Coordinates of C-alpha atoms and ligand atoms in Angstrom, one line a residue:
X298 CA 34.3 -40.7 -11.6
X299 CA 37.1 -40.4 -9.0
X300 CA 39.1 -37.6 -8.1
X301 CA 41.8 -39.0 -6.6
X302 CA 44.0 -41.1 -8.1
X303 CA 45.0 -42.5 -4.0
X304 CA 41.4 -43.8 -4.1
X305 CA 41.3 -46.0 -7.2
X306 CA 45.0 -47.6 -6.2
X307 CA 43.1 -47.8 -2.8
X308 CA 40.0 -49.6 -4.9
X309 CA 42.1 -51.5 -7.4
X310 CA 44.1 -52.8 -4.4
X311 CA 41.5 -54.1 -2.0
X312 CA 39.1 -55.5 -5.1
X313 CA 41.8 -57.8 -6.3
X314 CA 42.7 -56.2 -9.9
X315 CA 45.8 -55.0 -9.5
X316 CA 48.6 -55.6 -6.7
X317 CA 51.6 -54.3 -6.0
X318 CA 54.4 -56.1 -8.2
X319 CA 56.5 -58.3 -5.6
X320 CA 54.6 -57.2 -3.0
X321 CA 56.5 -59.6 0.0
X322 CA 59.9 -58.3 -1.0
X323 CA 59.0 -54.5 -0.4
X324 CA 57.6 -54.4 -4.2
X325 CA 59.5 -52.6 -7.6
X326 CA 59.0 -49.4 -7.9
X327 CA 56.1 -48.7 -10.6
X328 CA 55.4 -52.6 -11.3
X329 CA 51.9 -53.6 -11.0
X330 CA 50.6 -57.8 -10.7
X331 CA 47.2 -58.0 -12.3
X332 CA 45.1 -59.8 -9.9
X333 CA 41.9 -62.0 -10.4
X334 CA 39.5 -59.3 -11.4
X335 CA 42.0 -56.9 -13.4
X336 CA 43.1 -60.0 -15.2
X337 CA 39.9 -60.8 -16.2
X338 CA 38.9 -56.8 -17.0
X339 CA 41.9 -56.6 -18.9
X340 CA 41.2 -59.9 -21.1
X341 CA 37.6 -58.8 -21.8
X342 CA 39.2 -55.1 -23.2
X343 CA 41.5 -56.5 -25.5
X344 CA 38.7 -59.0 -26.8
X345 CA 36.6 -56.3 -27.6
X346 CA 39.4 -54.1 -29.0
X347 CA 40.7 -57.5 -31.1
X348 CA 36.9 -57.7 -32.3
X349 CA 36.5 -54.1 -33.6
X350 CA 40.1 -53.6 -35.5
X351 CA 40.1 -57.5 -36.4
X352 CA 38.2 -59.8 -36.5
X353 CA 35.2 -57.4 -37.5
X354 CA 36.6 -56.0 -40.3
X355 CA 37.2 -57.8 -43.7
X356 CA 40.4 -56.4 -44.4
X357 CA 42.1 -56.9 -41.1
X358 CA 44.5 -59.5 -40.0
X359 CA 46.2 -60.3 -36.6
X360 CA 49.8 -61.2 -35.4
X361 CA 51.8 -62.2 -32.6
X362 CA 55.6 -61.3 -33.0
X363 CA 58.6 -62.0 -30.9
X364 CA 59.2 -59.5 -28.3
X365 CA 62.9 -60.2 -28.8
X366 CA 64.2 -59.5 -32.5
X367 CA 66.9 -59.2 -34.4
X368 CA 68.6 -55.8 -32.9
X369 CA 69.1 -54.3 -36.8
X370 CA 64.9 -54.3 -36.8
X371 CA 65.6 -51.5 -33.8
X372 CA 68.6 -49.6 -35.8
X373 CA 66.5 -49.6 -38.5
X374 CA 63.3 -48.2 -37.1
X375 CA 65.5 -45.3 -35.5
X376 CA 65.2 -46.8 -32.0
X377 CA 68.6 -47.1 -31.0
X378 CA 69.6 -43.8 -32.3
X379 CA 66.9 -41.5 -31.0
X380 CA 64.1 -43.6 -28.6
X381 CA 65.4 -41.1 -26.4
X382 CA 64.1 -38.8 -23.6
X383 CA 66.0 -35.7 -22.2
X384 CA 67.2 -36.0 -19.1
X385 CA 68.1 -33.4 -17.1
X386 CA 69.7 -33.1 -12.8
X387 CA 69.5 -30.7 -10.4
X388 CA 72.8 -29.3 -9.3
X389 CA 70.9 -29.5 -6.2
X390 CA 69.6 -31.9 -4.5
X391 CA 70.9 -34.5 -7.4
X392 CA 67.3 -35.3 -8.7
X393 CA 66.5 -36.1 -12.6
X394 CA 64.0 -34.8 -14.5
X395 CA 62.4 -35.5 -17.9
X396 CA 63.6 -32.2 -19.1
X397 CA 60.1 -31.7 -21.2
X398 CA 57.9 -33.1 -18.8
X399 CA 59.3 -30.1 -16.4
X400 CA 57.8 -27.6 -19.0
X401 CA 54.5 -29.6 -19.4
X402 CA 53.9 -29.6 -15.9
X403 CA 55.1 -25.8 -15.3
X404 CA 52.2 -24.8 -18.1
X405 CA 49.9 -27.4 -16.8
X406 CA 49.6 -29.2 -20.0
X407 CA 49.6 -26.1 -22.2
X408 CA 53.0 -26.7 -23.7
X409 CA 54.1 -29.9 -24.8
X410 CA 57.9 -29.7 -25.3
X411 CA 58.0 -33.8 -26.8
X412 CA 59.6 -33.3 -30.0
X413 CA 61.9 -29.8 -29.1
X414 CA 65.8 -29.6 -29.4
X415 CA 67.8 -29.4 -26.5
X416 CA 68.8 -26.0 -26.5
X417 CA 65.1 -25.1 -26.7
X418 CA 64.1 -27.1 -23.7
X419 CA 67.2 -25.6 -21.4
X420 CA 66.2 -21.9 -23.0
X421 CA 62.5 -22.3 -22.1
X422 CA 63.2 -23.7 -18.6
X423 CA 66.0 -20.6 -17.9
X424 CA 63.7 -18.3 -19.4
X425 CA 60.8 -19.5 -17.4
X426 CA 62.4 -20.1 -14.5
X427 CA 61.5 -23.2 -14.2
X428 CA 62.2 -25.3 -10.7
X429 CA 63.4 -28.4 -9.2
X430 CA 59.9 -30.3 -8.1
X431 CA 62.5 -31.7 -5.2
X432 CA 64.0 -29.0 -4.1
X433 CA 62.9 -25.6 -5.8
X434 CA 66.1 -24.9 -6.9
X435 CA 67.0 -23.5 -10.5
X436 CA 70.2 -25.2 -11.2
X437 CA 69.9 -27.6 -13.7
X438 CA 73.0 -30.0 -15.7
X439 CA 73.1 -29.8 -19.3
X440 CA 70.2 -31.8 -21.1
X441 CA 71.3 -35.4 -21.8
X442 CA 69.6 -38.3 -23.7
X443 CA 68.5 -41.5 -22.4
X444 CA 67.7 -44.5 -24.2
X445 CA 64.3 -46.1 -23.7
X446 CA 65.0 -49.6 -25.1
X447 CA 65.9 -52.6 -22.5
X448 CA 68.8 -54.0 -23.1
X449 CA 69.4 -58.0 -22.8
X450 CA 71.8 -60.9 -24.3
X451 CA 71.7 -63.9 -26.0
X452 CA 74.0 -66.5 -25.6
X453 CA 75.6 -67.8 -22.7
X454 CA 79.8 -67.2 -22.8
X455 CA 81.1 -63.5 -22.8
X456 CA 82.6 -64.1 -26.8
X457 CA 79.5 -65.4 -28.2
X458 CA 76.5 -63.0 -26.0
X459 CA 75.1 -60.9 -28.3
X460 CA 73.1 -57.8 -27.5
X461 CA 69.6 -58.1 -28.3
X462 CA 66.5 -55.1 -27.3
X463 CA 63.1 -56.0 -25.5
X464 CA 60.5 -54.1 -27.8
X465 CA 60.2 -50.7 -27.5
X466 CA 56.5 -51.3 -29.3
X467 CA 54.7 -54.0 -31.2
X468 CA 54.6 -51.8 -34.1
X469 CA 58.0 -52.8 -35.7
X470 CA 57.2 -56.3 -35.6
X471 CA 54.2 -55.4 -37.7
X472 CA 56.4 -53.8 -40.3
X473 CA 58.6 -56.4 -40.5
X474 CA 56.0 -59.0 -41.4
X475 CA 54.4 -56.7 -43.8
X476 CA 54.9 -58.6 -46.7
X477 CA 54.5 -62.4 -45.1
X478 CA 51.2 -61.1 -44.3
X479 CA 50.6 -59.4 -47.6
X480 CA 51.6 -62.8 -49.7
X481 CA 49.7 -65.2 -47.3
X482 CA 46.4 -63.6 -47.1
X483 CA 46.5 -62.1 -50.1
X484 CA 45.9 -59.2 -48.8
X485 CA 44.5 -56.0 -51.0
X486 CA 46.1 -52.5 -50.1
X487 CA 44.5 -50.9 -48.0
X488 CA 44.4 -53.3 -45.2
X489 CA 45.6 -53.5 -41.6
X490 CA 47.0 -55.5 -39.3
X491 CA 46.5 -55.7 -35.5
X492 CA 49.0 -57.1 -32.7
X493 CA 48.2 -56.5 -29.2
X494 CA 51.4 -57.6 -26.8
X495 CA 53.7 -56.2 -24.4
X496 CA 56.2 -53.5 -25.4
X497 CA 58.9 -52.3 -22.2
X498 CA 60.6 -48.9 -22.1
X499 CA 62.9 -47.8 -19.4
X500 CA 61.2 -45.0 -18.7
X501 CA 62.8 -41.9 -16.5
X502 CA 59.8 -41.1 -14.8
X503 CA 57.4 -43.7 -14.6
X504 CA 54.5 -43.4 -12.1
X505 CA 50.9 -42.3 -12.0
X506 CA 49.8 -45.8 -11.2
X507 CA 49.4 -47.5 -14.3
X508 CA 49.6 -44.6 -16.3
X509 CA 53.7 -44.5 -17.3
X510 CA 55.0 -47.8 -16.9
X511 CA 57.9 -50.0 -17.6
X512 CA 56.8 -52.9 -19.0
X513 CA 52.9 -52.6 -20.6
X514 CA 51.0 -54.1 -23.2
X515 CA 49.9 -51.5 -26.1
X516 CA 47.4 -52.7 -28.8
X517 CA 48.4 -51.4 -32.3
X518 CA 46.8 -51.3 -35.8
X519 CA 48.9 -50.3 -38.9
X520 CA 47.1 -49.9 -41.8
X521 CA 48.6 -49.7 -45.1
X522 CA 47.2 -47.7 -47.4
X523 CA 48.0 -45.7 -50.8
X524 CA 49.9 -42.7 -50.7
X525 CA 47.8 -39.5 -51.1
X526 CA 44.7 -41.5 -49.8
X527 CA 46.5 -41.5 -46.1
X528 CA 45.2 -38.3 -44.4
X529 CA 41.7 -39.1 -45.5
X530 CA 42.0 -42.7 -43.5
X531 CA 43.9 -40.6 -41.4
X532 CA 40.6 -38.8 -40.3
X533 CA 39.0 -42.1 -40.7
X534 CA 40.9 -43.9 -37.8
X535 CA 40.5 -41.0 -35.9
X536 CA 36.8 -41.1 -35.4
X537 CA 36.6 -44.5 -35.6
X538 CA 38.9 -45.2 -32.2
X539 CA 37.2 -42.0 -30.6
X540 CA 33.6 -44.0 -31.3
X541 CA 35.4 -47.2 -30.1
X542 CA 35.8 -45.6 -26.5
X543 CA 32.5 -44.2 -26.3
X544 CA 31.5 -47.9 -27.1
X545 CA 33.2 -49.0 -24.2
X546 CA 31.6 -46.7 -22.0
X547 CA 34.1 -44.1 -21.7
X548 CA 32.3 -40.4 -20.4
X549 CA 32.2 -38.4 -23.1
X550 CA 33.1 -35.1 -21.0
X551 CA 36.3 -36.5 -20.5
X552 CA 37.8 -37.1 -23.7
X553 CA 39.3 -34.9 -26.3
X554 CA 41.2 -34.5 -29.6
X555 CA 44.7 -33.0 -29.3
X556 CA 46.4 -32.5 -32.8
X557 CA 50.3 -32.0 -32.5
X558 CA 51.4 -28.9 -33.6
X559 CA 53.9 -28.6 -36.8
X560 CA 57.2 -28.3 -34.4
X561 CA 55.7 -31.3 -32.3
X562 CA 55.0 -33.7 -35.2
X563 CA 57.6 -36.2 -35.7
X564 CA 60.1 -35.2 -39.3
X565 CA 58.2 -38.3 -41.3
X566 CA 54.8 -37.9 -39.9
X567 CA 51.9 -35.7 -41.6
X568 CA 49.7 -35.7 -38.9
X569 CA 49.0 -36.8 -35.6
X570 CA 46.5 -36.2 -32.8
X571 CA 46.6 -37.9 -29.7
X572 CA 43.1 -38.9 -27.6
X573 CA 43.5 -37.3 -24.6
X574 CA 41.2 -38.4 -21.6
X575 CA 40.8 -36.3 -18.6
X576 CA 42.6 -38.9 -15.8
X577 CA 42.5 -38.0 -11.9
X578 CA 46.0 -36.0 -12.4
X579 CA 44.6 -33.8 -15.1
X580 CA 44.5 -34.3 -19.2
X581 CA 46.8 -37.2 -20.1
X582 CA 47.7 -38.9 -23.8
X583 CA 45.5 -41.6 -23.6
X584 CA 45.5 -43.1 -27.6
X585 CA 47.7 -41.5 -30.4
X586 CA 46.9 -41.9 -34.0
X587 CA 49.6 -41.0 -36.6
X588 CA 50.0 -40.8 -40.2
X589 CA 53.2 -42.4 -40.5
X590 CA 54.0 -42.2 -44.9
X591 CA 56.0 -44.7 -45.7
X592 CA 58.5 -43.8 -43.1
X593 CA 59.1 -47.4 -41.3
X594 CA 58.3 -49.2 -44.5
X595 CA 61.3 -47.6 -46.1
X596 CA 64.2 -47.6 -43.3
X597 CA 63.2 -51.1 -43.4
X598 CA 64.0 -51.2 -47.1
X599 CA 66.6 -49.5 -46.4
X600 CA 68.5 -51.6 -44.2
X601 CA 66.9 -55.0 -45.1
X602 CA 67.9 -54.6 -49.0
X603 CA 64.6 -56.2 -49.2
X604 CA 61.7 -55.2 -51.4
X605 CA 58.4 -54.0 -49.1
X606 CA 56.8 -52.5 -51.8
X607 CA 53.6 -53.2 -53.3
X608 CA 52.3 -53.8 -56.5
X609 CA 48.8 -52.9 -57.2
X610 CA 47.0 -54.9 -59.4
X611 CA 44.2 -52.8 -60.2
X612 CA 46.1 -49.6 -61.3
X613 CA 49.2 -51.5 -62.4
X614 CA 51.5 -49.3 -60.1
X615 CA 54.0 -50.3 -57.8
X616 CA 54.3 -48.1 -54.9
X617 CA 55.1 -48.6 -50.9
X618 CA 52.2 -48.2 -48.7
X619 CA 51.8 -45.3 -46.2
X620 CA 50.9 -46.3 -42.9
X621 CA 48.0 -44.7 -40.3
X622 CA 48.9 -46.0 -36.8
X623 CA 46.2 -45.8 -34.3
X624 CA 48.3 -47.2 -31.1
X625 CA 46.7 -47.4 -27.4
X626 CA 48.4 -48.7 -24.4
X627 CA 45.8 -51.6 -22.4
X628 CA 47.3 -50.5 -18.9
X629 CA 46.6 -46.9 -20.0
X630 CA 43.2 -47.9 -21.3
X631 CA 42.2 -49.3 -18.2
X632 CA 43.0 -47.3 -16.0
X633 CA 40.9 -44.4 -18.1
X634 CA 38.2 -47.1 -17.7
X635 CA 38.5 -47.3 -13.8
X636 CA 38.6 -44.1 -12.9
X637 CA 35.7 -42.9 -15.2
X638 CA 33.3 -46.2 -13.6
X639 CA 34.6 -45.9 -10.0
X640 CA 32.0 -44.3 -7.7
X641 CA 32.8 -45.0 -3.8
X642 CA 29.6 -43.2 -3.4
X643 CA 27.3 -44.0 -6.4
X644 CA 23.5 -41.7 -5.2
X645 CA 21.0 -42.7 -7.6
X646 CA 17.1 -42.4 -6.2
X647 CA 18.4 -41.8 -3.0
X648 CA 20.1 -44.7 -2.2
X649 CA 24.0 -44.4 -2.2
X650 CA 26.4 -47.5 -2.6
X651 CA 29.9 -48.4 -3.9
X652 CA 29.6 -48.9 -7.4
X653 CA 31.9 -49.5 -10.7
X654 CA 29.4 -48.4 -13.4
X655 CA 31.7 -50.6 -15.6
X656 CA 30.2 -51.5 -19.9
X657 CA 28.3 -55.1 -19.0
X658 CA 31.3 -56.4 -21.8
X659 CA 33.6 -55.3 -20.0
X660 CA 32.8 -57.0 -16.4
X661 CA 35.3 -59.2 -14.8
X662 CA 31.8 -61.2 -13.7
X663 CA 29.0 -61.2 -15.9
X664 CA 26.8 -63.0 -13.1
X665 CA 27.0 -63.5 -9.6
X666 CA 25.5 -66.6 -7.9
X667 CA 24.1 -66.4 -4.8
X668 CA 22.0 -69.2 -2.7
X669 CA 19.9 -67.2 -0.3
X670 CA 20.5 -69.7 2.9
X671 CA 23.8 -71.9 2.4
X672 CA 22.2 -75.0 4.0
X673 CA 19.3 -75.2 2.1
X674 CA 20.5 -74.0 -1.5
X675 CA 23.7 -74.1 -1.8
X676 CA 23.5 -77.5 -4.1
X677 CA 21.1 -76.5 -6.5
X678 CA 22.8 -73.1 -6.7
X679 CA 26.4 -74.7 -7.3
X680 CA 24.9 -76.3 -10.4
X681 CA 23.7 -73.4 -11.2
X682 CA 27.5 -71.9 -11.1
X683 CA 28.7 -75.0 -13.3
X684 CA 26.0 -74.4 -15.9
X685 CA 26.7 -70.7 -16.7
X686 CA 29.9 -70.7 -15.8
X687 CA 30.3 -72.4 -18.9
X688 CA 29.2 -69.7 -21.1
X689 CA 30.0 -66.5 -18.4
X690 CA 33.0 -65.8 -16.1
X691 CA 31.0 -66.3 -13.0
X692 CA 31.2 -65.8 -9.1
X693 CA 29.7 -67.7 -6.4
X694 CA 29.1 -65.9 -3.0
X695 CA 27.3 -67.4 0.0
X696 CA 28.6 -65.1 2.7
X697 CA 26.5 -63.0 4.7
X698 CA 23.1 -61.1 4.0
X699 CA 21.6 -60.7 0.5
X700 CA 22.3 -57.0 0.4
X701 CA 25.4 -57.5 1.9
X702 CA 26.2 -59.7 -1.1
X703 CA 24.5 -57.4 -3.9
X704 CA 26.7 -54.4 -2.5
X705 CA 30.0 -56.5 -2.7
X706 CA 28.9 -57.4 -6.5
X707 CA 27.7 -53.6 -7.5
X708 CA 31.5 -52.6 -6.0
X709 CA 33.3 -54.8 -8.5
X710 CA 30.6 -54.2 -11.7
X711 CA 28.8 -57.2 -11.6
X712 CA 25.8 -56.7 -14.0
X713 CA 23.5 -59.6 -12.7
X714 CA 23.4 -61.0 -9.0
X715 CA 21.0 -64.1 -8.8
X716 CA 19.6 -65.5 -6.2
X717 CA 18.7 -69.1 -5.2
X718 CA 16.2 -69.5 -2.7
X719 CA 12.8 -72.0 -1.9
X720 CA 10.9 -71.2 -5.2
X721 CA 13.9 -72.5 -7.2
X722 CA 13.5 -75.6 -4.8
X723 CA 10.0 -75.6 -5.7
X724 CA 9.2 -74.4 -9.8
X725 CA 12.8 -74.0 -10.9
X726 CA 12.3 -70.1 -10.7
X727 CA 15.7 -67.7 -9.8
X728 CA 15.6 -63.9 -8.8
X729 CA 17.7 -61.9 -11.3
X730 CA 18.9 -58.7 -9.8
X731 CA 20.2 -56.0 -12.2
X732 CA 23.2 -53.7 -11.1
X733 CA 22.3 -50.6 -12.4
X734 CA 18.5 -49.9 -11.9
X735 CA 18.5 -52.9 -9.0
X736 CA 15.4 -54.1 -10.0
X737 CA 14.6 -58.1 -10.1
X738 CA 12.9 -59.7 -12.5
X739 CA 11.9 -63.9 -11.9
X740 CA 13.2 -66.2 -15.0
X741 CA 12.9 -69.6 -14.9
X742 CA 16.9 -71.3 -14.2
X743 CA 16.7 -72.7 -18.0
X744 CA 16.0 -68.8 -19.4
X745 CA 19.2 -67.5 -17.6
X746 CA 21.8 -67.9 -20.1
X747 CA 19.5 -66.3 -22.7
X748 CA 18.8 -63.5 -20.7
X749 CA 22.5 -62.8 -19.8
X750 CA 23.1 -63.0 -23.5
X751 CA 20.2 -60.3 -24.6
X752 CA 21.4 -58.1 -21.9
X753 CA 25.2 -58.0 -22.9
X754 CA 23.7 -57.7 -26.4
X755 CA 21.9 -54.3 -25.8
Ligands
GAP840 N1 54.0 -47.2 -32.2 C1 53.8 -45.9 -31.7 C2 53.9 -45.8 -30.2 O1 54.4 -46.7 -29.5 P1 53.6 -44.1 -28.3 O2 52.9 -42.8 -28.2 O3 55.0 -44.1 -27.8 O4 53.5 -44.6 -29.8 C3 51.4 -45.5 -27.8 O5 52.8 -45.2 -27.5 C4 50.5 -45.6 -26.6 O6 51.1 -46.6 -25.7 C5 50.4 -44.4 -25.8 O7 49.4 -43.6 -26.3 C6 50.0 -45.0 -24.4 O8 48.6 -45.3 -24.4 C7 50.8 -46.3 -24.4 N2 52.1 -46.1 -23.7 C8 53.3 -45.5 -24.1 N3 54.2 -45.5 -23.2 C9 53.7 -46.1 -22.1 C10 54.1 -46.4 -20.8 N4 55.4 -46.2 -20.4 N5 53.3 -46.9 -19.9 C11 52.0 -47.2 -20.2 N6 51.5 -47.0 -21.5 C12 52.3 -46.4 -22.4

């Protein structure tokens, strides 16, 4: 694991997955391209989060709402009321603050001020003396509160624009299909439904890489289930997304449960815990699971005047289902994923290398194809690309020595490196070089995809 966040912007950077965000005009402060191999990493994590909230489970469904909606979805859902963040200046030197993230990082994590009144954030950070990062002055405005949620138009004259919001999360647009999905798949409470997409907040203090962005995608489950059965699905979802990161390879040592205290918790929520994962700059919210009631269901109710409730054929009750939310940001995700496999200087069995110690599944290669001498088998190893590219995102490399061309694969997680030399020319056998333990093992050219299949399948 890295210690320095520097070093995995450094990495991320010079590996091709992720680029400064208009990089030849001087870039945009905290926006982030995804290049070849972050694209690729990122695609594979959502697959494999779509596979284990979806399409694995009988009672699941997908979506894919409109990131613009009707604006009274965001009055309703209490966005454009109170999406807000405190914001606070120094008298100072003029800089702004997130008023509770001054307090967070003044008690190094041990007091989370999200959820506090105003007065109680300004009282704490008098009372605590609390100082201007900039600066180091004590002088702070009044808390104000910001709104998170991008504002846009539709329409193209000044009488008929209309203000519309950019998503603030994919959530709502889960609520509001709650009953198309219901009545189409006939779906049985309790079931859930997934939508992975991007959500944009304009965020005070964005930064920490890909940690507190902008604009990000977030992959979201609500499940709906029957009151008084919530908390016990509640625990449910819980384990199930902490398993789902072990799955994917994440250290154990650097995750942990964090369950928001009663003054923290949100008015409508029972409970909520957040997955914390230990990231370069300390402890960080990496996944937050809440139990939600029947909270959005009804403001939605409320200001739709339509009916969301459900009527259970099995009891012969009518009731509207309470939600548990497990929601998890994919830029957030990955860059927990990064930093726990990124070793600059990987020493196993006394031989130290670059390596990204990456879940096989999660690769941006699965195989890398390598003719040993360019002249002599670089045909028969291009076929070889064409085949199994068809199955697995592949690479082809024919620059420089073998073990220069292992190294470059084991420093962007490439589980197999195979090569292409005379014997293929001669009995159709390739060398298949393993990242991890580096030992080879000789299949014949028409076993490879197999192999790479059983492998992944471990
Ligand atoms: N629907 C609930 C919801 O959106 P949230 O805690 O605001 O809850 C859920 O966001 C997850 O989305 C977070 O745990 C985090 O992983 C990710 N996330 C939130 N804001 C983010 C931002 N500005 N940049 C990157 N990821 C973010």
């Amino acid at each position: 694991m890295v210690k320095n966040l520097k070093d995995i912007v450094n990495y991320c950077n010079q590996n091709g997955f992720i680029f400064q965000g208009s990089e030849i005009y001087g870039g945009l402060a905290n926006s982030w391209d995804y290049g070849p191999l972050g694209r690729e990493l990122k695609e594979n994590l959502k697959k494999m989060w779509w596979k284990e909230f979806v399409t694995n489970k009988k009672n699941s469904y997908g979506l894919d709402s409109a990131i613009i909606m009707n604006p009274n979805v965001w009055v309703a859902s209490g966005h454009v009321t109170s999406f807000a963040d405190p914001l606070i200046d120094c008298k100072k030197c003029k800089a702004r603050h997130r008023a509770d993230k001054l307090i967070e990082d003044f008690t190094e994590g041990k007091v989370t001020a999200d959820g506090w009144e105003n007065e109680k954030i300004e009282e704490y950070i008098k009372e605590n003396n609390i100082k201007c990062p900039t600066c180091g002055a004590n002088d702070f405005t009044p808390i104000r509160k910001f709104n998170l949620l991008f504002e846009s138009y539709i329409g193209v004259t000044d009488d008929t624009k209309s203000k519309v919001y950019l998503r603030g999360e994919t959530a709502q647009g889960i609520f509001v299909n709650f009953k198309n999905v219901e009545r189409t798949m006939r779906a049985k409470v309790p079931f859930g439904i997934g939508q992975i997409g991007k959500a944009f907040r304009n965020e005070i203090t964005p930064g920490n890489f890909i940690f507190r962005v902008r604009e990000f995608e977030q992959m979201e489950y609500e499940f709906f289930c029957k009151p008084d059965t919530d908390l016990e699905w509640f625990s449910y979802w819980k384990n199930y997304c902490m398993d789902f990161l072990k799955k994917i390879g994440l250290n154990e040592e650097n995750l942990r449960f964090r369950d928001h205290s009663k003054e923290e918790l949100s008015f409508y929520s029972k409970a909520t815990t957040d997955i914390e994962y230990l990231f370069p700059m300390g402890w960080g919210e990496l996944w937050g699971i809440a139990d939600r009631t029947d909270y959005d269901l009804n403001c939605h109710i409320n200001h739709s005047k339509e009916d969301l409730s459900y009527f259970d054929s099995d009891t012969n009750e009518r009731y509207v289902p309470y939600v548990v939310e497990p929601s998890v940001g994919v830029d957030r995700l990955l860059l927990a994923i990064l930093c726990d496999a990124y070793n600059p200087n990987y020493n196993e069995n006394g031989v130290e290398r670059e390596l990204l110690k990456i879940n096989y599944n999660l690769a941006p290669y699965k195989v890398a194809i390598l003719p040993l001498i360019k002249k002599k088998h670089a045909d028969l190893a291009n076929q070889i690309f064409e085949d199994i590219s068809k199955t697995y995102s592949a690479c082809y490399d024919e620059s420089g020595n073998i073990g220069k061309r292992y190294r470059r694969n084991d420093a962007i997680g490439t589980p197999f490196c195979v090569t292409i030399d005379d014997n293929t020319l001669e009995n159709n056998t390739i060398t298949v070089r393993e990242r991890d333990t580096m030992e080879q093992v000789t299949i014949q050219v028409s076993e490879l995809n197999d192999y790479i299949r059983k492998q992944l399948e471990k």
